[in-house]
Short mmCIF file of C-alpha atoms and ligand atoms in Angstrom, two decimals:
data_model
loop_
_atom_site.label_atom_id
_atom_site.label_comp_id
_atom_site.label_asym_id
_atom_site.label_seq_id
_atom_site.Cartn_x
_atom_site.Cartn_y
_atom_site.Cartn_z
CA UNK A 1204 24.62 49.81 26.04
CA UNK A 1205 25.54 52.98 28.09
CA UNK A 1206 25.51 52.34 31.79
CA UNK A 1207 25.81 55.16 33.74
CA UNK A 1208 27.10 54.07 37.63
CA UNK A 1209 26.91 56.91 40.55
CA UNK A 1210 29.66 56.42 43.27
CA UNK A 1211 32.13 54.45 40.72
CA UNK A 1212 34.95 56.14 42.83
CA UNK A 1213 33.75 54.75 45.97
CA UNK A 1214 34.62 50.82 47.33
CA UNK A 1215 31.78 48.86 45.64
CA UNK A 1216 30.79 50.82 42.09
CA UNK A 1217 34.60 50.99 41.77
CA UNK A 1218 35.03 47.07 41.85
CA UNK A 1219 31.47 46.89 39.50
CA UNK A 1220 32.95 49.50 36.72
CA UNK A 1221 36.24 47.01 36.98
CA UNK A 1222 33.90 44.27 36.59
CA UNK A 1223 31.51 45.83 33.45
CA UNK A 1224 34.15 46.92 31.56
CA UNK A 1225 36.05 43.39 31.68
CA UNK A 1226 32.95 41.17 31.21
CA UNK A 1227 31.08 43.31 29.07
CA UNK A 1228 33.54 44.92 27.33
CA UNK A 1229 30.98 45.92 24.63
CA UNK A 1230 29.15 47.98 27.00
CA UNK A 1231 30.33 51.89 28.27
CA UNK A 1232 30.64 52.94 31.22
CA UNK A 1233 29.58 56.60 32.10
CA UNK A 1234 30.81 57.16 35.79
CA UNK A 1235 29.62 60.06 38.31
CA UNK A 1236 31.06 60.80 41.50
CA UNK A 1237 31.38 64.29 43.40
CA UNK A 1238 34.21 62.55 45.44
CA UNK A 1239 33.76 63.03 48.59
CA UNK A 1240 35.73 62.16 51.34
CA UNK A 1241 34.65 58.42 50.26
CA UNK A 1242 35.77 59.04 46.80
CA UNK A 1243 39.14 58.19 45.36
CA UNK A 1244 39.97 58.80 41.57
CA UNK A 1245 43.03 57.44 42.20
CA UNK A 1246 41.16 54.07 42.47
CA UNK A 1247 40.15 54.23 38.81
CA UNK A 1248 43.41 55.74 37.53
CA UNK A 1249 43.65 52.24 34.99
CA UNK A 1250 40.08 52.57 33.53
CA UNK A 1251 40.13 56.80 33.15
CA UNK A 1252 42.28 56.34 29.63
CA UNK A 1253 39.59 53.44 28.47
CA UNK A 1254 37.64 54.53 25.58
CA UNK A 1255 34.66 52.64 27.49
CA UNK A 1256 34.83 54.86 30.23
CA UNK A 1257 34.31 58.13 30.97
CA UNK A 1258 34.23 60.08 34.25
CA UNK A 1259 32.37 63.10 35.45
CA UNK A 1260 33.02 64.73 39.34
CA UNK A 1261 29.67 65.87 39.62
CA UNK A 1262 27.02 65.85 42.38
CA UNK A 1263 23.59 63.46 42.32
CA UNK A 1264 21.85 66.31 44.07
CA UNK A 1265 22.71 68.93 41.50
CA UNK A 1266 19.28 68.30 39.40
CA UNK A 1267 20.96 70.99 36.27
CA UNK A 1268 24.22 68.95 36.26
CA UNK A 1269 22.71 65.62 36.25
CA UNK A 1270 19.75 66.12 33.51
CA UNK A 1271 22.88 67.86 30.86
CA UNK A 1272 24.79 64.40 31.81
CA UNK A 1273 21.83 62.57 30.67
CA UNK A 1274 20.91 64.60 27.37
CA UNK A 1275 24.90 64.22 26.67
CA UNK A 1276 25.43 60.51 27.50
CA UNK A 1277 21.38 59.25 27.02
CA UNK A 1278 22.02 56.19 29.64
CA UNK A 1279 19.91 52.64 29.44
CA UNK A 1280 20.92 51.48 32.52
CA UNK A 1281 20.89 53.44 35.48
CA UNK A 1282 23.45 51.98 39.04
CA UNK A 1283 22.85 54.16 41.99
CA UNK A 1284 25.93 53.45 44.23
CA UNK A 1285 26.69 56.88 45.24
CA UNK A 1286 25.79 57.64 48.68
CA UNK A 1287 26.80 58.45 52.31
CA UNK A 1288 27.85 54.77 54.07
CA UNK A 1289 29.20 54.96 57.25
CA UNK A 1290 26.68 54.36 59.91
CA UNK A 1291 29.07 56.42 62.09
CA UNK A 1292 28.90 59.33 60.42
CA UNK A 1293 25.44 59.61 60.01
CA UNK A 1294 25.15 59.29 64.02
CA UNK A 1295 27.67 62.31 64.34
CA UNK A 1296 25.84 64.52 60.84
CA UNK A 1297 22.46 62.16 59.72
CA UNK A 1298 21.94 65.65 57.23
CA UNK A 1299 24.00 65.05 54.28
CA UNK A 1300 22.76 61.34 54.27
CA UNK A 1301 19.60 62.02 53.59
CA UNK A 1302 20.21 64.61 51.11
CA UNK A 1303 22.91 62.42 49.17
CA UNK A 1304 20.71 59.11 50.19
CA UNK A 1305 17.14 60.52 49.80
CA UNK A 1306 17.40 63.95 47.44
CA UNK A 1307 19.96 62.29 45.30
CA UNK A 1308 17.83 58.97 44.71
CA UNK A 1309 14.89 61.46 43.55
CA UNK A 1310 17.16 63.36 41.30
CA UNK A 1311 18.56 60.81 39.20
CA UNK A 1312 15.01 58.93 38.99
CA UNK A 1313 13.74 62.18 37.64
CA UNK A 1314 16.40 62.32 34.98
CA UNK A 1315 15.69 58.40 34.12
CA UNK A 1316 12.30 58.79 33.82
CA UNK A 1317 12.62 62.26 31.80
CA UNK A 1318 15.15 60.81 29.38
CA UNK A 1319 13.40 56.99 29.05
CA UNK A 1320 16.16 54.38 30.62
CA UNK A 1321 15.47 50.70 30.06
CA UNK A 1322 16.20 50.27 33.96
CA UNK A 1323 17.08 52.30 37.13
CA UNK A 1324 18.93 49.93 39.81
CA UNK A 1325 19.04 51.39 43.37
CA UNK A 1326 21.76 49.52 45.20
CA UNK A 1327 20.80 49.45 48.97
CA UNK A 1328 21.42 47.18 51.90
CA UNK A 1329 20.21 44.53 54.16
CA UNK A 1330 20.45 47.63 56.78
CA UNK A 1331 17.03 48.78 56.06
CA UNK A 1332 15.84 45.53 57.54
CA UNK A 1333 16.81 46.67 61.10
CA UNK A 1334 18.75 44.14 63.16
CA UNK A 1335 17.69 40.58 64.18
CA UNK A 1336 18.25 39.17 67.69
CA UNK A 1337 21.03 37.56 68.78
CA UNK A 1338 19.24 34.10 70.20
CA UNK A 1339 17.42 33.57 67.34
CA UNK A 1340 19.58 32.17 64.51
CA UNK A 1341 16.82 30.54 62.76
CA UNK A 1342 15.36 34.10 61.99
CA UNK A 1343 16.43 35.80 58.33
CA UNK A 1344 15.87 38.72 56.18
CA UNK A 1345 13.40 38.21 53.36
CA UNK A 1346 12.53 40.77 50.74
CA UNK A 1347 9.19 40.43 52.48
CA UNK A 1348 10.51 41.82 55.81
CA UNK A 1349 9.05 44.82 56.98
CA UNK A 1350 11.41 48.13 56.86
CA UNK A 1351 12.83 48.85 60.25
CA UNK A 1352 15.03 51.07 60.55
CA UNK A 1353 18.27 52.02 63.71
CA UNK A 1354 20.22 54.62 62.73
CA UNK A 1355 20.17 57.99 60.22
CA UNK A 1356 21.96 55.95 57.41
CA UNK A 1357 19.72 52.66 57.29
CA UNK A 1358 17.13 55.19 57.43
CA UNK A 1359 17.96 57.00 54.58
CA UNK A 1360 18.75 54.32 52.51
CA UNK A 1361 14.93 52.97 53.37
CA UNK A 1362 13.21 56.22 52.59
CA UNK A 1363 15.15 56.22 49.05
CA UNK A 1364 14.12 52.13 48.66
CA UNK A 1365 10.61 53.48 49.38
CA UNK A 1366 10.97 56.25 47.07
CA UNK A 1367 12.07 53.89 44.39
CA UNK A 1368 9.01 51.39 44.82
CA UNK A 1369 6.85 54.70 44.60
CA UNK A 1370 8.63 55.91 41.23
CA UNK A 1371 7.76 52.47 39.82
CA UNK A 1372 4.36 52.55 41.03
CA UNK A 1373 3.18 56.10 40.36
CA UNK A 1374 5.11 56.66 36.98
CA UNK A 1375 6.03 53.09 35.78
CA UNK A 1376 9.77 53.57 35.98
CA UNK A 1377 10.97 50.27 35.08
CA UNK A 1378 13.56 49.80 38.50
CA UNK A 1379 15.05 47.07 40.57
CA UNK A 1380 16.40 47.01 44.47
CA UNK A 1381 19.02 45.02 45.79
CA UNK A 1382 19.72 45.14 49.46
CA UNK A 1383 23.09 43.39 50.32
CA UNK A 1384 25.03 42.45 53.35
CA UNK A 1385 28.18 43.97 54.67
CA UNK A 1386 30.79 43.92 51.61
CA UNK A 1387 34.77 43.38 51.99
CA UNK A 1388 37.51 43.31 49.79
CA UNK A 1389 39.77 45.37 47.66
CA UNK A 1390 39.77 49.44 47.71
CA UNK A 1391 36.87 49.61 51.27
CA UNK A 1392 37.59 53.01 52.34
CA UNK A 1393 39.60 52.24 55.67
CA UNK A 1394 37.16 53.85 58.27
CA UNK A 1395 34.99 50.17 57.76
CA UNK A 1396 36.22 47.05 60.38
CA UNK A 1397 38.15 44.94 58.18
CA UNK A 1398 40.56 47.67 56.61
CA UNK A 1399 40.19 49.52 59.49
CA UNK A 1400 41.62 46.78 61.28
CA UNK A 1401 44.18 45.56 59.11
CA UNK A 1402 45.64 49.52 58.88
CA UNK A 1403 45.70 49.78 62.88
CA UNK A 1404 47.36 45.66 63.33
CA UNK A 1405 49.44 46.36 60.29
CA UNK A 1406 50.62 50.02 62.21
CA UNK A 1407 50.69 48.23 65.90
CA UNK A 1408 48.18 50.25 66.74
CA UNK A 1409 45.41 49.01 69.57
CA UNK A 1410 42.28 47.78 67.25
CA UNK A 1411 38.81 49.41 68.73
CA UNK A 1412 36.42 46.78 68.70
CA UNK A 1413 32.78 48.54 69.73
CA UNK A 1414 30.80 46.78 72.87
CA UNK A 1415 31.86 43.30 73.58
CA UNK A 1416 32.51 42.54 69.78
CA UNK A 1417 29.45 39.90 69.64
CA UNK A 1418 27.55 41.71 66.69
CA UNK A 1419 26.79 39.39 63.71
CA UNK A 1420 27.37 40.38 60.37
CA UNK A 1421 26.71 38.84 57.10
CA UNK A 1422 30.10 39.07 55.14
CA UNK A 1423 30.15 38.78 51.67
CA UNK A 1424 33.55 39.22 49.22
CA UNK A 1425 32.68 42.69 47.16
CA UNK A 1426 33.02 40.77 43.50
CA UNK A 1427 29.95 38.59 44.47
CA UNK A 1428 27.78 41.59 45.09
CA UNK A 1429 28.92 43.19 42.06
CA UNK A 1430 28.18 40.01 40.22
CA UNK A 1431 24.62 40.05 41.54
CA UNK A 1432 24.00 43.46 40.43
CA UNK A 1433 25.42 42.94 36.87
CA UNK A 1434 22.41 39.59 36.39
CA UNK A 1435 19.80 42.19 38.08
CA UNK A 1436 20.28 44.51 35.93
CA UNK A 1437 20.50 42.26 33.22
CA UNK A 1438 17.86 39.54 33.68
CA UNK A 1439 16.15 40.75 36.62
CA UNK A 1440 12.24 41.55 36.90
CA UNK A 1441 11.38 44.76 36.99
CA UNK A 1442 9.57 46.54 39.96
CA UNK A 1443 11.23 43.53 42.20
CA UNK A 1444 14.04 43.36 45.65
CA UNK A 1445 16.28 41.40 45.45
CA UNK A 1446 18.26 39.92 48.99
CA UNK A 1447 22.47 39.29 48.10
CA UNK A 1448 24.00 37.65 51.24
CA UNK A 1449 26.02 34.58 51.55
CA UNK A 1450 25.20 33.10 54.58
CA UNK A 1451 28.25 33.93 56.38
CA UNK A 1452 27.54 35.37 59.15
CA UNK A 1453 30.28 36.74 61.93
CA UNK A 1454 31.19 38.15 65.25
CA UNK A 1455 33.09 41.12 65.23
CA UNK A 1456 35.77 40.03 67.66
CA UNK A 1457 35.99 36.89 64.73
CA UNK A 1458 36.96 38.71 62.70
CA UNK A 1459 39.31 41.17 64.50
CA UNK A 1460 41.51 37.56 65.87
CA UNK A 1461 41.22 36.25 62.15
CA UNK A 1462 42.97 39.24 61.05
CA UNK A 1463 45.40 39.68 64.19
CA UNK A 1464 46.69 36.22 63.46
CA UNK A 1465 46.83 36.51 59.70
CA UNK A 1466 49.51 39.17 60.21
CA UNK A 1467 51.01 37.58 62.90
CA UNK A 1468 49.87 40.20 65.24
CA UNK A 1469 49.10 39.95 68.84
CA UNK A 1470 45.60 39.71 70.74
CA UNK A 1471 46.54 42.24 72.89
CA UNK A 1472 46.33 45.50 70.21
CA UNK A 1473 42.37 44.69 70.78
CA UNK A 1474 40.86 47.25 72.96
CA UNK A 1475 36.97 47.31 73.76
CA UNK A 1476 35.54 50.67 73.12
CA UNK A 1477 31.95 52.55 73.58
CA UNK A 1478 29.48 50.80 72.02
CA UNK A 1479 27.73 52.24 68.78
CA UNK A 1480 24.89 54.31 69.78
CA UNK A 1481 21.97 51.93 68.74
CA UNK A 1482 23.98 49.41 67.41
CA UNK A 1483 22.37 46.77 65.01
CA UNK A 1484 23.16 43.32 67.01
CA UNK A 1485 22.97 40.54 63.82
CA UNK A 1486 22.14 40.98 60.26
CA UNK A 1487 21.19 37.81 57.97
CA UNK A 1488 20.29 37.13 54.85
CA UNK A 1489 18.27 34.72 53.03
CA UNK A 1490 19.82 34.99 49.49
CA UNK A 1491 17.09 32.17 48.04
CA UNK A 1492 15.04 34.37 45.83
CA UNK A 1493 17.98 35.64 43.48
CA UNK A 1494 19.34 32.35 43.69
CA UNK A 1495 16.19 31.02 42.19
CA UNK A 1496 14.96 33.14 40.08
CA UNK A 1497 18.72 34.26 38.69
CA UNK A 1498 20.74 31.22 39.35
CA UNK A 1499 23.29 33.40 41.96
CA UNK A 1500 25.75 32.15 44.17
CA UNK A 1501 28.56 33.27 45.79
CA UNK A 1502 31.73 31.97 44.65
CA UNK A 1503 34.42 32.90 47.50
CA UNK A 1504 34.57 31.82 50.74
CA UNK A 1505 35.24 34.23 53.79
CA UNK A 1506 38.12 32.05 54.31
CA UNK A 1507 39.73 32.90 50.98
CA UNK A 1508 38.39 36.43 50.63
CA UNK A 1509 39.47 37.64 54.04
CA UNK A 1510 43.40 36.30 52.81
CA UNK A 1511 42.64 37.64 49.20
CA UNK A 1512 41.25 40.99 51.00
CA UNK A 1513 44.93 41.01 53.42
CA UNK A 1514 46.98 40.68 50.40
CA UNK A 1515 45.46 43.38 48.84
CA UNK A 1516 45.77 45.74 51.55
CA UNK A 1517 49.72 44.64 51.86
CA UNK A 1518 50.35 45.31 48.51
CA UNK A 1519 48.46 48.45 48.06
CA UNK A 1520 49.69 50.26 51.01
CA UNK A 1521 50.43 53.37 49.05
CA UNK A 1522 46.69 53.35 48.52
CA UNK A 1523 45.21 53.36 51.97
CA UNK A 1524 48.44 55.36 52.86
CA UNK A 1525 47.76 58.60 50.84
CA UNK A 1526 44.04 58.11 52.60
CA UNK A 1527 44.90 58.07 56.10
CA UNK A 1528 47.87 61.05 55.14
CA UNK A 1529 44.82 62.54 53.62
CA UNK A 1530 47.18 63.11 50.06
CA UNK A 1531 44.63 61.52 48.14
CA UNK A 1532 42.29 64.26 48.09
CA UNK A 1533 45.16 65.85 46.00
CA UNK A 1534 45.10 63.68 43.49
CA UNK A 1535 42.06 64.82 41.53
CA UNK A 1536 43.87 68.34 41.39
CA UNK A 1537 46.91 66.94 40.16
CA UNK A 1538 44.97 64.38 37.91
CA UNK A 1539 42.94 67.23 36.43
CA UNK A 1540 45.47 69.78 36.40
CA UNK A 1541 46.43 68.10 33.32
CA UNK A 1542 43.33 67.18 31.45
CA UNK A 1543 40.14 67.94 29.97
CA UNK A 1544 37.35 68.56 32.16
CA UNK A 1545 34.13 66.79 31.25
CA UNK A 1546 31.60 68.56 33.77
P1 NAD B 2278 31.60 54.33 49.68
O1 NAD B 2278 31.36 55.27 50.81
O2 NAD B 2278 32.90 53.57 49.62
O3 NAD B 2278 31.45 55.09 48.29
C1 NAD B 2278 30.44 56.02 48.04
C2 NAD B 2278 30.79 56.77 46.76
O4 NAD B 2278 29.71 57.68 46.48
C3 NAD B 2278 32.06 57.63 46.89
O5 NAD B 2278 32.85 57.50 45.73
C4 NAD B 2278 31.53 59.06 47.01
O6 NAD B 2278 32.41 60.04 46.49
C5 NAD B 2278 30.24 58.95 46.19
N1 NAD B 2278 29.25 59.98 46.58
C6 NAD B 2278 28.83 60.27 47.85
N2 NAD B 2278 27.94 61.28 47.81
C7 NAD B 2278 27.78 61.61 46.49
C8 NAD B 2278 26.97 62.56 45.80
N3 NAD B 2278 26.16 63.41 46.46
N4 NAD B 2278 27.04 62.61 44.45
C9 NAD B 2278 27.87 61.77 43.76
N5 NAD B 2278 28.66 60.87 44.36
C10 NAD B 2278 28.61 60.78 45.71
O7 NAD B 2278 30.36 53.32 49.71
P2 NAD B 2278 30.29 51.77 49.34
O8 NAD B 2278 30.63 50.98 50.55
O9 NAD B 2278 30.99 51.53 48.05
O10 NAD B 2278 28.71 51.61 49.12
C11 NAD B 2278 28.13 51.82 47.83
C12 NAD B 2278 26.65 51.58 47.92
O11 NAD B 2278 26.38 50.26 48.38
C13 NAD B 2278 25.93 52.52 48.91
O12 NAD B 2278 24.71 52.90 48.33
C14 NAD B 2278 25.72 51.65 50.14
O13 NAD B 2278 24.56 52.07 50.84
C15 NAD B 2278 25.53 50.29 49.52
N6 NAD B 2278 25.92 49.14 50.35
C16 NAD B 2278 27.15 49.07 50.93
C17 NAD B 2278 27.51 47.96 51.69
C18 NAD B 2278 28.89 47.84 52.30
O14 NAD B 2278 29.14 46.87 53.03
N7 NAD B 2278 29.82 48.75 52.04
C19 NAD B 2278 26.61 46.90 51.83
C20 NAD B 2278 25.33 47.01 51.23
C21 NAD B 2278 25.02 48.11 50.47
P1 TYD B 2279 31.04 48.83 59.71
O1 TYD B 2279 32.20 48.32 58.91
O2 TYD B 2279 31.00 50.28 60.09
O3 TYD B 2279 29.72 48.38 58.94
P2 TYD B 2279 28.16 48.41 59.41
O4 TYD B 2279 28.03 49.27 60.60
O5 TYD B 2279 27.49 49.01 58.21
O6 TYD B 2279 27.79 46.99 59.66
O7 TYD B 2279 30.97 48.00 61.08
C1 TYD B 2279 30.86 46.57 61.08
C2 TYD B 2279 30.73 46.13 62.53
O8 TYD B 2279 31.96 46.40 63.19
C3 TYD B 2279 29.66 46.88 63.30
O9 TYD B 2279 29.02 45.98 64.20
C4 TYD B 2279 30.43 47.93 64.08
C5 TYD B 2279 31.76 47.25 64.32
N1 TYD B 2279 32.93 48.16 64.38
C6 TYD B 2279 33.81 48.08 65.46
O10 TYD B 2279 33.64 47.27 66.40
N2 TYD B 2279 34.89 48.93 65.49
C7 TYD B 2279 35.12 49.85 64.51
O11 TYD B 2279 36.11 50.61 64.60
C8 TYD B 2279 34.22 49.90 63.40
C9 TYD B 2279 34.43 50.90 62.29
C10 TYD B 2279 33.14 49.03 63.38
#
């Protein structure tokens, strides 16, 4: 099968083209990225010499671009990654997100429907449920809760979920949804908490935690999402959400002290900062649906992913180094300096 994944130089769709092209090493992998600022070839620098894999920097909005990918590489499977994440940004420039989140989405549906794929999978997040109270722990996110959006990015990533549902609707494109909780682990782009966090402690420098550090969120380790996506894809219904999350939910300042004392850092580097404009308070998932219908579980524990997650980040300094030096944005230059542009 030819699975072409959007954003595959980003945290997550880098981690699922790892994981496609070692379980399913029948399969190929056509990857498309326009690396932005999120987007690190350097990341996929072991898979770009795979003759599984194949890599174009090209844009989702760029409609020309996108439809000669498809009539080149004729797809079956279809994993939207690629977008605009960081809930930050979108407060400072919502613009981009919803042409990357929104325009993009429509663009590559066009293409699947134009060119006939088997299944177009729009990976999107337990964000578009809004936020859930802090005083009522009993309360989760269903598929069947209503869209409610806070900031630019949830709300972009809702109008493309809605666009998606309409696609299927209106012109029978055979898709799936998954909305997931927040991911960590390996290669997270280090403007998120946990690498964030683990840069600053790891640099002595003060960690800004936003507000008074009591927002909830749902952690899950980044291979368990990926493995969701690969048995939607696979086995899941068409036309159907699914909810990944695995009931681990966490305070911010949790998390920060977890990570403080893993490196044997001090408490003191914490320093409480302004509060997110509209900041989500808890996020929760109820994971039972795609653990009935597709047998899913997650299979590490925050306690062993968070020290898995450290590790990583220790031994890949060079990684997050060249981001925060800002040399990484070099690379594809260099990289492509030297080879054969597919584009
Ligand atoms: P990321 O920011 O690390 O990566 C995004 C990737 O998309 C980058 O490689 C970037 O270059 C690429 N990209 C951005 N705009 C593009 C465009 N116009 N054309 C082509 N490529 C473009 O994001 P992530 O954390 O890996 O998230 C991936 C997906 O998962 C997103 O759709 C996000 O909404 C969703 N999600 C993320 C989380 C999380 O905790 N990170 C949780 C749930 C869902
Ligand atoms: P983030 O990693 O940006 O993910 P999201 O906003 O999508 O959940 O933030 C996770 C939580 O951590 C969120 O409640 C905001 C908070 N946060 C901080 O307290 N300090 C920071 O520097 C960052 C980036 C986030």
């Amino acid at each position: 099968m030819n699975i072409l994944v959007t954003g595959g130089a980003g945290f997550i769709g880098s981690n699922f083209v790892f994981l496609e092209l070692k379980e399913h090493p029948e399969d190929r992998i056509i990857c498309v990225d326009k690396l932005t600022y999120a987007g690190n070839l350097k990341t996929l620098k072991d898979v770009m010499d795979n003759p599984q894999f194949v890599f174009y920097k090209t844009d989702i909005c760029d409609r020309e671009a996108i439809d000669e990918i498809f009539a080149k590489e004729r797809p079956d499977i279809v994993v939207n990654f690629a977008a605009e994440s960081h809930v930050d940004r979108s407060i400072e420039n919502p613009e981009v997100f919803l042409e990357t989140n929104i325009i993009g989405t429509s663009v590559l549906m066009d293409a699947s429907r134009k060119y006939g794929v088997k299944r177009y999978h729009q990976v999107s997040t337990d964000e578009v449920y809004g936020d859930l109270p802090l005083d009522r722990p009993d309360l989760f996110f269903t598929e069947n809760t209503p869209l409610h959006t806070s900031s630019p990015y949830s709300s972009s990533k809702a109008g493309a979920d809605l666009l998606v549902n309409a696609y299927h609707r209106t012109f029978g494109l055979p898709t799936t949804i998954s909305r997931c909780s927040n991911n960590y682990g390996p290669y997270q782009f280090p403007e998120k908490l946990i690498p964030l966090m683990i840069a600053n402690a790891l640099a002595d420098k003060n960690l800004p935690v936003y507000g008074e550090g009591i927002n909830v969120r749902d952690w899950l380790y980044v291979e368990d999402h990926c493995k969701a996506i690969d048995l939607i894809i696979r086995k899941g219904t068409v036309g159907e959400v699914y909810n990944i999350g695995g009931h681990n939910e966490m305070r911010n300042i949790d998390i920060v002290k977890i990570i403080l004392e893993e490196l044997g850092k001090p408490e003191s580097l914490i320093v409480h900062v302004t509060d997110r404009k509209g900041h989500d308070q808890r996020y929760a998932i109820d994971p039972a649906k795609i653990h009935a219908e597709l047998g899913w579980l997650p299979e590490t524990m925050f306690k062993d992913g968070i020290k898995k997650t450290i590790r990583w980040y220790l031994d890949n300094k060079e990684w997050w180094e060249d981001i925060i030096s800002g040399d990484y944005q070099n690379y594809y230059a260099e990289m492509y300096g030297k080879k054969e542009v597919i584009d």
